[in-house]
Coordinates of C-alpha atoms in Angstrom, one line a residue:
M272 CA 93.8 13.7 -39.4
P273 CA 96.4 11.4 -37.9
I274 CA 95.6 7.7 -37.5
L275 CA 95.4 6.6 -33.9
L276 CA 94.8 2.9 -34.6
E277 CA 95.0 0.6 -37.7
T278 CA 94.6 -3.1 -38.5
T279 CA 95.1 -5.5 -41.3
S280 CA 92.2 -7.8 -42.2
L281 CA 90.9 -9.4 -38.9
T282 CA 89.4 -12.9 -38.6
Q283 CA 88.0 -14.3 -35.3
Y284 CA 86.4 -17.6 -34.5
A285 CA 84.2 -18.7 -31.6
G286 CA 85.1 -22.4 -31.4
E287 CA 84.7 -23.6 -34.9
R288 CA 82.2 -20.9 -35.9
L289 CA 83.4 -17.9 -37.8
L290 CA 82.6 -14.9 -35.6
F291 CA 83.6 -12.1 -37.9
Q292 CA 86.0 -11.2 -40.7
T293 CA 86.8 -7.6 -41.4
D294 CA 88.6 -5.6 -44.0
P295 CA 91.5 -3.4 -42.8
L296 CA 90.3 -0.8 -40.3
A297 CA 91.6 2.6 -39.3
I298 CA 90.5 5.0 -36.5
Y299 CA 91.5 8.6 -37.1
E300 CA 91.7 11.4 -34.6
G301 CA 88.2 12.9 -34.2
D302 CA 86.3 9.7 -35.1
R303 CA 83.4 9.2 -32.8
I304 CA 82.2 5.6 -33.6
G305 CA 79.3 3.6 -32.4
L306 CA 79.5 -0.2 -32.7
V307 CA 76.2 -2.1 -33.0
G308 CA 75.1 -5.5 -33.9
P309 CA 73.0 -8.5 -32.8
N310 CA 73.7 -10.3 -29.5
G311 CA 76.6 -12.7 -30.1
S312 CA 77.9 -11.0 -33.2
G313 CA 81.3 -10.2 -31.6
K314 CA 81.1 -6.5 -30.5
S315 CA 82.9 -7.0 -27.2
T316 CA 85.4 -9.4 -28.8
L317 CA 86.3 -6.8 -31.4
L318 CA 86.8 -4.2 -28.8
S319 CA 89.1 -6.5 -26.9
I320 CA 91.1 -7.2 -30.0
L321 CA 91.4 -3.5 -31.0
S322 CA 92.5 -2.6 -27.4
G323 CA 95.2 -5.3 -27.4
R324 CA 93.7 -7.4 -24.7
L325 CA 92.9 -10.3 -27.0
R326 CA 95.0 -11.5 -30.0
P327 CA 92.9 -12.1 -33.2
D328 CA 93.0 -15.6 -34.8
E329 CA 94.2 -13.8 -38.0
G330 CA 95.5 -10.3 -38.5
T331 CA 97.4 -7.6 -36.6
V332 CA 96.5 -4.4 -34.7
R333 CA 98.7 -1.4 -34.3
A334 CA 97.8 1.3 -31.8
R335 CA 99.7 4.6 -32.2
C336 CA 98.5 6.2 -28.9
P337 CA 97.4 5.2 -25.3
I338 CA 93.9 3.7 -25.1
A339 CA 91.5 3.9 -22.1
F340 CA 89.1 1.0 -21.9
F341 CA 85.8 0.9 -20.0
V342 CA 84.2 -2.5 -19.4
Q343 CA 80.9 -3.1 -17.5
L344 CA 82.1 -6.3 -15.9
G345 CA 85.1 -6.6 -13.7
P346 CA 87.0 -4.1 -11.5
G347 CA 87.8 -0.6 -12.6
E348 CA 91.2 0.2 -14.0
E349 CA 92.2 2.6 -11.3
T350 CA 91.0 5.0 -8.6
P351 CA 89.5 8.2 -10.2
G352 CA 90.5 11.7 -9.3
A353 CA 88.2 14.0 -7.3
E354 CA 87.5 16.3 -10.2
E355 CA 86.4 13.5 -12.5
L356 CA 84.3 12.0 -9.7
S357 CA 82.5 15.3 -9.2
R358 CA 81.6 15.3 -13.0
F359 CA 79.7 12.1 -12.3
G360 CA 78.0 13.3 -9.2
L361 CA 80.2 11.3 -6.8
R362 CA 82.5 12.4 -3.9
D363 CA 84.1 9.4 -2.1
A364 CA 86.7 7.7 -4.3
H365 CA 87.3 5.0 -1.8
A366 CA 83.7 4.0 -0.9
P367 CA 83.5 0.2 -0.7
A368 CA 81.8 -1.4 -3.8
D369 CA 79.3 -3.3 -1.7
R370 CA 77.9 -0.1 -0.4
M371 CA 77.4 1.4 -3.8
S372 CA 74.5 0.8 -6.2
G373 CA 75.2 -0.7 -9.7
G374 CA 74.8 2.8 -11.2
E375 CA 77.2 4.4 -8.7
Q376 CA 79.8 1.7 -9.4
S377 CA 79.4 2.4 -13.2
R378 CA 79.9 6.1 -12.6
R379 CA 83.1 5.5 -10.6
K380 CA 84.5 3.2 -13.3
L381 CA 83.6 5.7 -16.0
A382 CA 85.2 8.5 -14.0
A383 CA 88.4 6.4 -13.8
S384 CA 88.5 5.5 -17.5
L385 CA 87.7 9.1 -18.7
G386 CA 90.0 10.6 -16.1
K387 CA 93.0 9.1 -17.9
N388 CA 92.4 11.6 -20.7
A389 CA 93.7 9.1 -23.2
P390 CA 93.5 10.2 -26.9
L391 CA 91.4 7.1 -27.7
L392 CA 88.6 5.6 -25.5
F393 CA 86.9 2.2 -25.9
A394 CA 83.6 1.8 -23.9
D395 CA 81.6 -1.4 -23.7
E396 CA 77.9 -0.8 -22.6
P397 CA 78.8 2.2 -20.3
T398 CA 75.2 3.2 -19.7
S399 CA 73.7 -0.2 -18.8
N400 CA 73.3 0.5 -15.1
L401 CA 73.0 4.3 -15.2
D402 CA 69.8 6.2 -14.5
F403 CA 68.7 9.2 -16.7
E404 CA 70.8 11.6 -14.7
G405 CA 73.8 9.3 -15.0
I406 CA 73.4 8.9 -18.7
E407 CA 73.2 12.7 -19.1
L408 CA 76.4 13.2 -17.1
F409 CA 78.1 10.5 -19.2
C410 CA 77.0 12.2 -22.5
R411 CA 78.2 15.6 -21.3
R412 CA 81.6 14.1 -20.4
M413 CA 81.8 12.1 -23.7
E414 CA 81.2 15.3 -25.7
R415 CA 84.6 16.4 -24.6
Q416 CA 86.3 13.2 -25.7
D417 CA 87.6 13.6 -29.3
T418 CA 87.9 10.0 -30.4
F419 CA 86.2 6.9 -29.2
L420 CA 84.6 3.5 -30.1
L421 CA 81.4 3.0 -28.2
V422 CA 79.4 -0.2 -27.8
S423 CA 75.8 0.7 -26.7
H424 CA 72.2 -0.4 -27.2
D425 CA 71.0 3.1 -26.2
R426 CA 69.9 4.6 -29.5
A427 CA 69.5 8.2 -28.1
V428 CA 73.1 8.1 -26.7
L429 CA 74.5 6.7 -30.0
D430 CA 72.6 9.4 -32.0
R431 CA 73.8 12.2 -29.7
L432 CA 77.5 11.3 -29.5
C433 CA 78.5 9.4 -32.7
T434 CA 79.4 10.6 -36.2
Q435 CA 79.9 7.0 -37.6
I436 CA 78.1 3.7 -37.0
W437 CA 79.9 0.4 -37.5
E438 CA 77.6 -2.6 -37.6
L439 CA 78.7 -6.2 -37.1
R440 CA 76.2 -8.4 -39.0
E441 CA 76.4 -11.9 -40.4
G442 CA 80.2 -12.0 -39.8
R443 CA 81.0 -8.8 -41.7
L444 CA 81.6 -5.2 -40.6
F445 CA 79.6 -2.5 -42.3
R446 CA 80.3 1.2 -41.9
Y447 CA 77.8 4.1 -42.1
E448 CA 78.4 7.9 -41.9
G449 CA 76.3 9.9 -39.4
G450 CA 74.7 9.2 -36.0
Y451 CA 72.2 6.5 -35.2
N452 CA 69.2 8.2 -36.9
A453 CA 71.2 8.5 -40.1
F454 CA 72.2 4.8 -39.8
E455 CA 68.5 3.8 -39.4
R456 CA 67.6 5.9 -42.5
Q457 CA 70.3 4.2 -44.5
K458 CA 69.3 0.8 -43.3
E459 CA 65.7 1.6 -44.3
E460 CA 66.8 2.7 -47.7
E461 CA 68.7 -0.6 -48.1
L462 CA 65.5 -2.5 -47.2
A463 CA 63.5 -0.4 -49.6
R464 CA 66.0 -1.2 -52.4
R465 CA 66.0 -4.9 -51.6
R466 CA 62.2 -4.9 -51.6
F467 CA 62.2 -3.1 -55.0
E468 CA 64.8 -5.4 -56.5
A469 CA 62.9 -8.5 -55.2
A470 CA 59.7 -7.3 -56.7
A471 CA 61.4 -6.5 -60.0
Y472 CA 63.0 -10.0 -60.0
V473 CA 59.6 -11.7 -59.4
K474 CA 57.9 -9.6 -62.1
E475 CA 60.6 -10.4 -64.7
K476 CA 60.7 -14.1 -63.8
E477 CA 56.9 -14.4 -64.2
R478 CA 57.0 -12.5 -67.5
L479 CA 59.7 -14.8 -68.9
E480 CA 57.8 -17.9 -67.7
R481 CA 54.6 -16.7 -69.4
S482 CA 56.6 -16.2 -72.6
M483 CA 58.0 -19.7 -72.3
Q484 CA 54.5 -21.2 -71.8
S485 CA 53.2 -19.2 -74.8
L486 CA 56.0 -20.7 -77.0
R487 CA 55.2 -24.2 -75.7
E488 CA 51.6 -23.7 -76.7
K489 CA 52.6 -22.4 -80.1
Q490 CA 54.9 -25.4 -80.6
S491 CA 52.1 -27.9 -79.8
A492 CA 49.7 -26.0 -82.1
V493 CA 51.9 -26.4 -85.2
R494 CA 49.8 -28.8 -87.3
R495 CA 51.1 -31.8 -89.2
A496 CA 50.4 -32.0 -93.0
P497 CA 46.9 -33.4 -93.8
S498 CA 46.9 -36.8 -95.4
R499 CA 45.0 -35.6 -98.5
M500 CA 47.8 -33.2 -99.5
G501 CA 49.8 -33.9 -102.6
N502 CA 53.6 -34.6 -102.4
S503 CA 54.7 -31.1 -103.4
E504 CA 52.2 -29.5 -100.9
T505 CA 53.4 -31.9 -98.2
R506 CA 57.0 -30.9 -98.8
L507 CA 56.2 -27.2 -98.6
H508 CA 54.1 -27.7 -95.4
K509 CA 56.9 -29.7 -93.7
R510 CA 59.4 -27.0 -94.7
S511 CA 57.2 -24.3 -93.1
E512 CA 56.6 -26.5 -90.0
T513 CA 60.3 -27.0 -89.6
D514 CA 61.0 -23.3 -89.9
T515 CA 58.4 -22.5 -87.4
Q516 CA 59.5 -25.2 -84.9
S517 CA 63.1 -23.9 -85.3
K518 CA 62.1 -20.3 -84.6
I519 CA 60.1 -21.5 -81.5
A520 CA 63.1 -23.6 -80.3
Q521 CA 65.4 -20.6 -80.7
G522 CA 62.9 -18.4 -78.8
R523 CA 62.7 -21.0 -76.0
K524 CA 66.4 -21.3 -75.8
A525 CA 66.8 -17.6 -75.5
I526 CA 64.3 -17.4 -72.7
E527 CA 65.9 -20.3 -70.9
S528 CA 69.2 -18.5 -71.1
R529 CA 67.7 -15.3 -69.7
L530 CA 66.1 -17.2 -66.9
A531 CA 69.4 -18.9 -66.1
R532 CA 71.2 -15.6 -66.0
L533 CA 68.5 -13.8 -64.0
E534 CA 70.0 -13.0 -60.6
K535 CA 67.8 -14.1 -57.8
K536 CA 66.8 -11.3 -55.4
E537 CA 65.4 -12.2 -51.9
A538 CA 63.0 -9.9 -50.3
P539 CA 63.9 -8.9 -46.7
R540 CA 62.1 -10.8 -44.0
E541 CA 59.2 -8.7 -42.8
P542 CA 58.1 -8.6 -39.1
E543 CA 55.6 -11.3 -38.1
A544 CA 52.1 -9.8 -37.5
V545 CA 50.7 -10.8 -34.1
H546 CA 47.0 -10.6 -33.2
F547 CA 46.2 -11.1 -29.5
D548 CA 42.7 -11.9 -28.2
F549 CA 42.9 -9.7 -25.1
S550 CA 39.4 -10.7 -24.0
L551 CA 40.9 -14.1 -23.1
T552 CA 42.6 -12.4 -20.1
D553 CA 39.2 -11.3 -18.7
P554 CA 40.4 -7.7 -18.3
P555 CA 38.8 -5.4 -15.7
E556 CA 36.3 -2.8 -17.0
N557 CA 37.0 -0.2 -14.3
K558 CA 38.2 3.1 -15.6
I559 CA 40.8 3.2 -12.9
P560 CA 41.9 -0.4 -12.2
L561 CA 44.8 0.6 -9.9
R562 CA 45.0 3.4 -7.4
A563 CA 47.1 4.1 -4.2
E564 CA 46.5 6.7 -1.5
H565 CA 48.5 7.7 1.6
L566 CA 51.2 5.3 0.4
T567 CA 54.3 5.0 2.6
L568 CA 57.1 2.7 1.4
S569 CA 60.5 2.0 2.8
A570 CA 63.5 -0.2 2.1
G571 CA 65.2 -1.1 5.4
N572 CA 65.7 2.2 7.2
K573 CA 65.4 4.3 4.0
R574 CA 62.0 6.0 3.4
L575 CA 61.2 5.9 -0.3
L576 CA 57.7 7.2 -0.4
E577 CA 55.6 9.1 2.2
N578 CA 51.9 9.8 1.9
A579 CA 52.1 9.3 -1.9
A580 CA 49.2 8.9 -4.2
F581 CA 48.8 7.8 -7.8
E582 CA 46.4 6.1 -10.2
V583 CA 46.7 4.1 -13.4
R584 CA 43.8 4.3 -15.9
R585 CA 42.5 1.4 -17.9
G586 CA 45.0 0.5 -20.7
E587 CA 47.4 3.3 -19.6
H588 CA 51.1 2.8 -20.4
V589 CA 53.0 4.4 -17.5
L590 CA 56.8 5.1 -16.9
L591 CA 58.2 5.1 -13.4
Y592 CA 61.0 7.7 -13.4
G593 CA 63.6 8.4 -10.9
P594 CA 67.3 8.1 -10.0
N595 CA 69.0 4.8 -9.0
G596 CA 68.0 3.8 -5.5
C597 CA 64.8 5.9 -5.4
G598 CA 62.5 2.8 -5.1
K599 CA 61.2 2.0 -8.5
T600 CA 61.8 -1.8 -8.3
T601 CA 60.7 -1.8 -4.6
L602 CA 57.4 -0.1 -5.7
L603 CA 56.8 -2.7 -8.5
Q604 CA 57.4 -5.6 -6.0
F605 CA 55.1 -3.9 -3.5
L606 CA 52.3 -3.4 -6.1
C607 CA 52.5 -7.0 -7.3
E608 CA 52.1 -8.3 -3.8
S609 CA 49.3 -5.8 -3.0
I610 CA 47.3 -6.8 -6.2
L611 CA 47.7 -10.5 -5.5
H612 CA 47.1 -10.5 -1.7
G613 CA 45.4 -7.2 -0.9
N614 CA 46.7 -4.1 0.9
P615 CA 44.7 -1.2 2.5
Q616 CA 46.9 1.4 0.8
V617 CA 46.2 0.1 -2.7
F618 CA 42.9 -0.4 -4.6
S619 CA 43.1 -2.8 -7.4
A620 CA 40.1 -4.0 -9.5
P621 CA 39.1 -7.6 -8.7
K622 CA 39.8 -8.8 -12.2
L623 CA 43.3 -7.1 -12.3
R624 CA 46.0 -9.8 -12.7
P625 CA 49.6 -8.7 -12.7
G626 CA 52.4 -10.1 -14.8
Y627 CA 55.7 -9.2 -13.3
F628 CA 58.9 -9.1 -15.5
R629 CA 61.9 -9.5 -13.2
Q630 CA 65.6 -9.4 -14.1
S631 CA 65.9 -12.8 -12.4
L632 CA 63.8 -14.3 -15.1
G633 CA 62.3 -16.7 -12.6
N634 CA 59.3 -17.6 -14.8
L635 CA 61.5 -19.8 -17.1
D636 CA 62.1 -23.5 -16.8
P637 CA 65.6 -24.3 -18.2
G638 CA 64.7 -27.9 -18.8
R639 CA 62.0 -27.1 -21.3
T640 CA 62.1 -25.7 -24.8
V641 CA 61.3 -22.1 -25.9
L642 CA 57.8 -23.2 -27.1
E643 CA 57.1 -25.3 -24.1
N644 CA 57.9 -22.4 -21.7
A645 CA 55.7 -20.0 -23.7
M646 CA 52.8 -22.4 -23.8
R647 CA 53.0 -23.5 -20.2
Q648 CA 50.6 -20.8 -18.9
A649 CA 49.4 -19.4 -22.2
V650 CA 45.7 -18.5 -22.7
Q651 CA 46.4 -17.5 -26.3
S652 CA 46.4 -20.0 -29.1
E653 CA 49.5 -21.8 -30.2
G654 CA 49.4 -20.0 -33.5
T655 CA 49.4 -16.7 -31.7
V656 CA 52.3 -17.8 -29.4
R657 CA 54.4 -18.9 -32.4
S658 CA 53.7 -15.6 -34.2
L659 CA 54.8 -13.7 -31.1
L660 CA 58.0 -15.8 -30.8
A661 CA 58.8 -15.2 -34.4
R662 CA 58.2 -11.5 -33.9
L663 CA 60.7 -11.6 -31.1
L664 CA 63.2 -13.4 -33.5
F665 CA 62.6 -17.0 -32.4
R666 CA 62.1 -18.5 -35.8
R667 CA 61.5 -22.0 -37.2
E668 CA 63.6 -24.5 -35.3
D669 CA 64.6 -21.9 -32.6
V670 CA 61.3 -22.6 -30.7
F671 CA 62.5 -26.2 -30.0
R672 CA 65.8 -25.1 -28.4
P673 CA 66.1 -25.7 -24.6
V674 CA 66.1 -22.6 -22.5
S675 CA 69.4 -23.8 -20.9
V676 CA 71.3 -22.9 -24.1
L677 CA 69.8 -19.4 -24.7
S678 CA 71.8 -16.2 -24.3
G679 CA 70.8 -13.6 -21.8
G680 CA 69.0 -11.5 -24.4
E681 CA 67.1 -14.5 -25.7
R682 CA 66.0 -15.4 -22.1
V683 CA 64.7 -11.8 -21.6
K684 CA 62.6 -12.0 -24.8
L685 CA 61.2 -15.4 -23.9
S686 CA 60.3 -14.3 -20.3
F687 CA 58.5 -11.3 -21.8
A688 CA 56.7 -13.5 -24.3
C689 CA 55.5 -15.8 -21.5
L690 CA 53.9 -12.8 -19.7
L691 CA 52.2 -11.5 -22.9
V692 CA 50.5 -14.8 -23.7
S693 CA 49.5 -15.6 -20.1
S694 CA 46.3 -14.6 -18.3
A695 CA 48.0 -11.4 -17.0
N696 CA 46.2 -8.2 -18.0
F697 CA 48.4 -5.7 -16.3
L698 CA 52.2 -5.7 -16.7
L699 CA 54.9 -4.6 -14.2
L700 CA 58.1 -4.4 -16.3
D701 CA 61.5 -3.9 -14.6
E702 CA 64.2 -3.0 -17.1
P703 CA 63.0 -5.3 -19.9
T704 CA 65.5 -3.9 -22.5
N705 CA 68.7 -5.1 -20.6
Y706 CA 70.8 -7.5 -22.7
L707 CA 68.7 -6.8 -25.9
D708 CA 70.2 -6.0 -29.2
M709 CA 68.7 -3.3 -31.4
D710 CA 66.4 -5.6 -33.5
S711 CA 65.1 -7.3 -30.4
M712 CA 64.5 -3.9 -28.6
R713 CA 62.6 -2.6 -31.7
A714 CA 60.5 -5.8 -31.7
L715 CA 59.8 -5.5 -28.0
Q716 CA 58.9 -1.8 -28.4
E717 CA 56.4 -2.4 -31.2
T718 CA 54.8 -5.3 -29.3
L719 CA 54.3 -3.3 -26.2
A720 CA 53.0 -0.3 -28.1
Q721 CA 50.1 -2.6 -29.3
Y722 CA 49.4 -4.1 -25.9
E723 CA 45.8 -3.4 -24.9
G724 CA 46.3 -3.7 -21.1
G725 CA 48.0 -1.2 -18.9
F726 CA 51.6 -1.4 -17.7
L727 CA 54.1 0.2 -15.3
L728 CA 57.5 0.4 -16.9
V729 CA 61.0 0.9 -15.4
T730 CA 63.6 1.7 -18.1
H731 CA 66.5 4.1 -18.5
D732 CA 66.5 3.8 -22.3
R733 CA 65.2 7.3 -23.3
R734 CA 64.0 6.4 -26.8
F735 CA 62.2 3.3 -25.6
A736 CA 60.5 5.3 -22.8
D737 CA 59.5 8.2 -25.0
A738 CA 58.0 5.8 -27.6
L739 CA 55.9 3.9 -25.1
A740 CA 55.0 6.1 -22.1
E741 CA 51.7 7.9 -22.2
T742 CA 52.2 9.1 -18.6
T743 CA 55.2 9.4 -16.4
L744 CA 55.1 9.0 -12.6
A745 CA 58.2 10.7 -11.2
F746 CA 59.7 10.1 -7.8
E747 CA 60.0 13.6 -6.3
N748 CA 60.4 14.5 -2.6
K749 CA 59.1 11.1 -1.6
R750 CA 55.9 11.6 -3.7
L751 CA 54.9 10.5 -7.1
T752 CA 54.3 13.4 -9.5
R753 CA 52.2 12.8 -12.7
Y754 CA 53.3 14.2 -16.1
E755 CA 51.8 13.6 -19.5
G756 CA 54.1 11.8 -22.0
G757 CA 57.5 10.3 -21.6
P758 CA 60.7 11.6 -20.0
S759 CA 61.4 14.2 -22.7
A760 CA 57.9 15.6 -22.5
M761 CA 58.2 15.7 -18.7
E762 CA 61.5 17.6 -18.9
R763 CA 60.0 20.1 -21.3
A764 CA 57.0 20.6 -18.9
K765 CA 59.4 21.1 -15.9
A766 CA 61.5 23.6 -17.9
A767 CA 58.5 25.7 -18.9
P768 CA 58.4 29.1 -17.1
K769 CA 56.3 29.0 -13.9
Q770 CA 54.1 31.8 -15.0
E771 CA 52.8 29.7 -17.9
K772 CA 51.3 27.3 -15.3
E773 CA 49.8 30.0 -13.0
P774 CA 47.0 31.1 -15.2
M775 CA 45.5 27.6 -15.2
E776 CA 45.7 27.4 -11.4
Q777 CA 44.0 30.8 -11.3
K778 CA 41.2 29.7 -13.6
V779 CA 40.6 26.6 -11.4
L780 CA 40.4 28.8 -8.3
E781 CA 38.0 31.2 -10.0
L782 CA 35.8 28.4 -11.2
R783 CA 35.6 26.8 -7.8
L784 CA 34.8 30.2 -6.2
A785 CA 32.0 30.8 -8.7
E786 CA 30.6 27.3 -8.0
V787 CA 30.6 27.9 -4.2
I788 CA 28.9 31.3 -4.6
S789 CA 26.3 29.8 -6.8
R790 CA 25.5 27.0 -4.3
L791 CA 25.4 29.6 -1.4
S792 CA 22.8 31.6 -3.3
L793 CA 20.4 28.7 -3.4
P794 CA 17.4 28.8 -1.0
N795 CA 17.7 26.3 1.8
C796 CA 21.3 25.6 0.9
P797 CA 22.6 22.4 2.4
D798 CA 26.0 22.4 4.0
K799 CA 25.9 26.2 4.2
E800 CA 28.4 26.4 7.1
A801 CA 30.9 24.2 5.3
L802 CA 30.5 26.2 2.1
E803 CA 31.0 29.5 4.0
E804 CA 34.3 28.2 5.4
E805 CA 35.4 27.1 1.9
F806 CA 34.4 30.5 0.5
Q807 CA 36.6 32.3 3.0
A808 CA 39.5 29.9 2.3
L809 CA 39.2 30.4 -1.4
L810 CA 39.2 34.2 -1.0
R811 CA 42.4 34.0 1.1
L812 CA 44.0 31.9 -1.7
K813 CA 42.9 34.5 -4.3
R814 CA 44.4 37.3 -2.2
E815 CA 47.7 35.4 -1.7
A816 CA 47.9 34.7 -5.4
A817 CA 47.3 38.4 -6.2
R818 CA 50.1 39.4 -3.7
G819 CA 52.4 36.9 -5.3
K820 CA 52.2 38.6 -8.6

């Protein structure tokens, strides 16, 4: 395969701090590369260097073909063509940006970048503002792109599209063959090997130290010659004692040498265990703590929901699903206000207390430290708060950093932590994974999975949603339709042939008909007139169902 881009060793600094240092790199035709790494590791900077937009502090880059470059921030490169726009579900190439949602703007910029049909494409977080439909359209279009380097925190997208993963970590670039799932398996194998090597190191060190202690004890136990011995016996005893001491000294020296040569192996840092006392939030005992009926919701002149109904069961983890602009954020805001101040369309248990995660991160005080912010409204103990912060990768002295110096991803994690340790017992989460790196996203996912309270979640990260959602409420025809499981389970249910669903509906009809007949047969039947009307209605439904077959 021909080389499309190659570099010498690259070195880049951020101020005086070394950002990364790479070995020589090459991108061949057909390479489909995902670039991952912690927040601040230099992924976007590396993309800018490889594209020629930024000169490295050390090293050179040689591109042998045109490069298209998608960046989330800033204006698009050019106006896209009509055909490429249609692939992303858009029509008007000249629509003003202020009349387009963030997702629509991202689609138009993607259409422009991919419409160039460049042999090599660089894309920096292209799915950040896209809904599930937009992500699907992006993936279908990218499957036609032969060679690309993609920065993304969407694990499902990386696994679907990529055949290599490059990871920037601790200033170095590591390369792995396969998609994201293969990358995770190789990383887990690395961790398992490090755990094994660390355990073997500790075991061998302890064995050598026990041997050293045994030799010390032997050395101190070698007895001096008794005073009643004769001269010849004393000389023989001293000679034996000297030989013994010499052998022990040689043994100790050999062990000391082995201990000095023993290569130290550090065990990988294991996630911090967090144990919440959820009873401190005084949670409601109602089986259905939140319910809405005949719900109508608008944003300006746009009707979002009309006569909609839904319920959230105690401790249920629910995904709100729908395209950009359908009203997910508006619904979260409306429910938060309704729970706090009351609303005739919404029933909420008296003890239900919402914790609302907003992208504005308005619950943080930039003048206080990480720990001070987390403790400000905490009902959990300081030990629990510190454990949670450590689980979210705020370790040791990090908890004393002021919020004003935190990155966007760090602020997201802290805002989330503040909600978890507060008196809130029901969470409203609006895109909590934005700005998070993979490790932080995994920590957030594992923490939410263990959360005893219920939550409503808005996210367009498929793997995150599938892992957490027990139920999906989908915006469909200005109503909320309930599906079991996350988005993938919902799509399977919707794709199932209709006839598979009909027998269950027929059984429900037959059971209700039998119940009505049974009640009508009772002597002195109450509500006989109403039951007769229902009986006739059920018969009509049964006949219509039979004709439909």
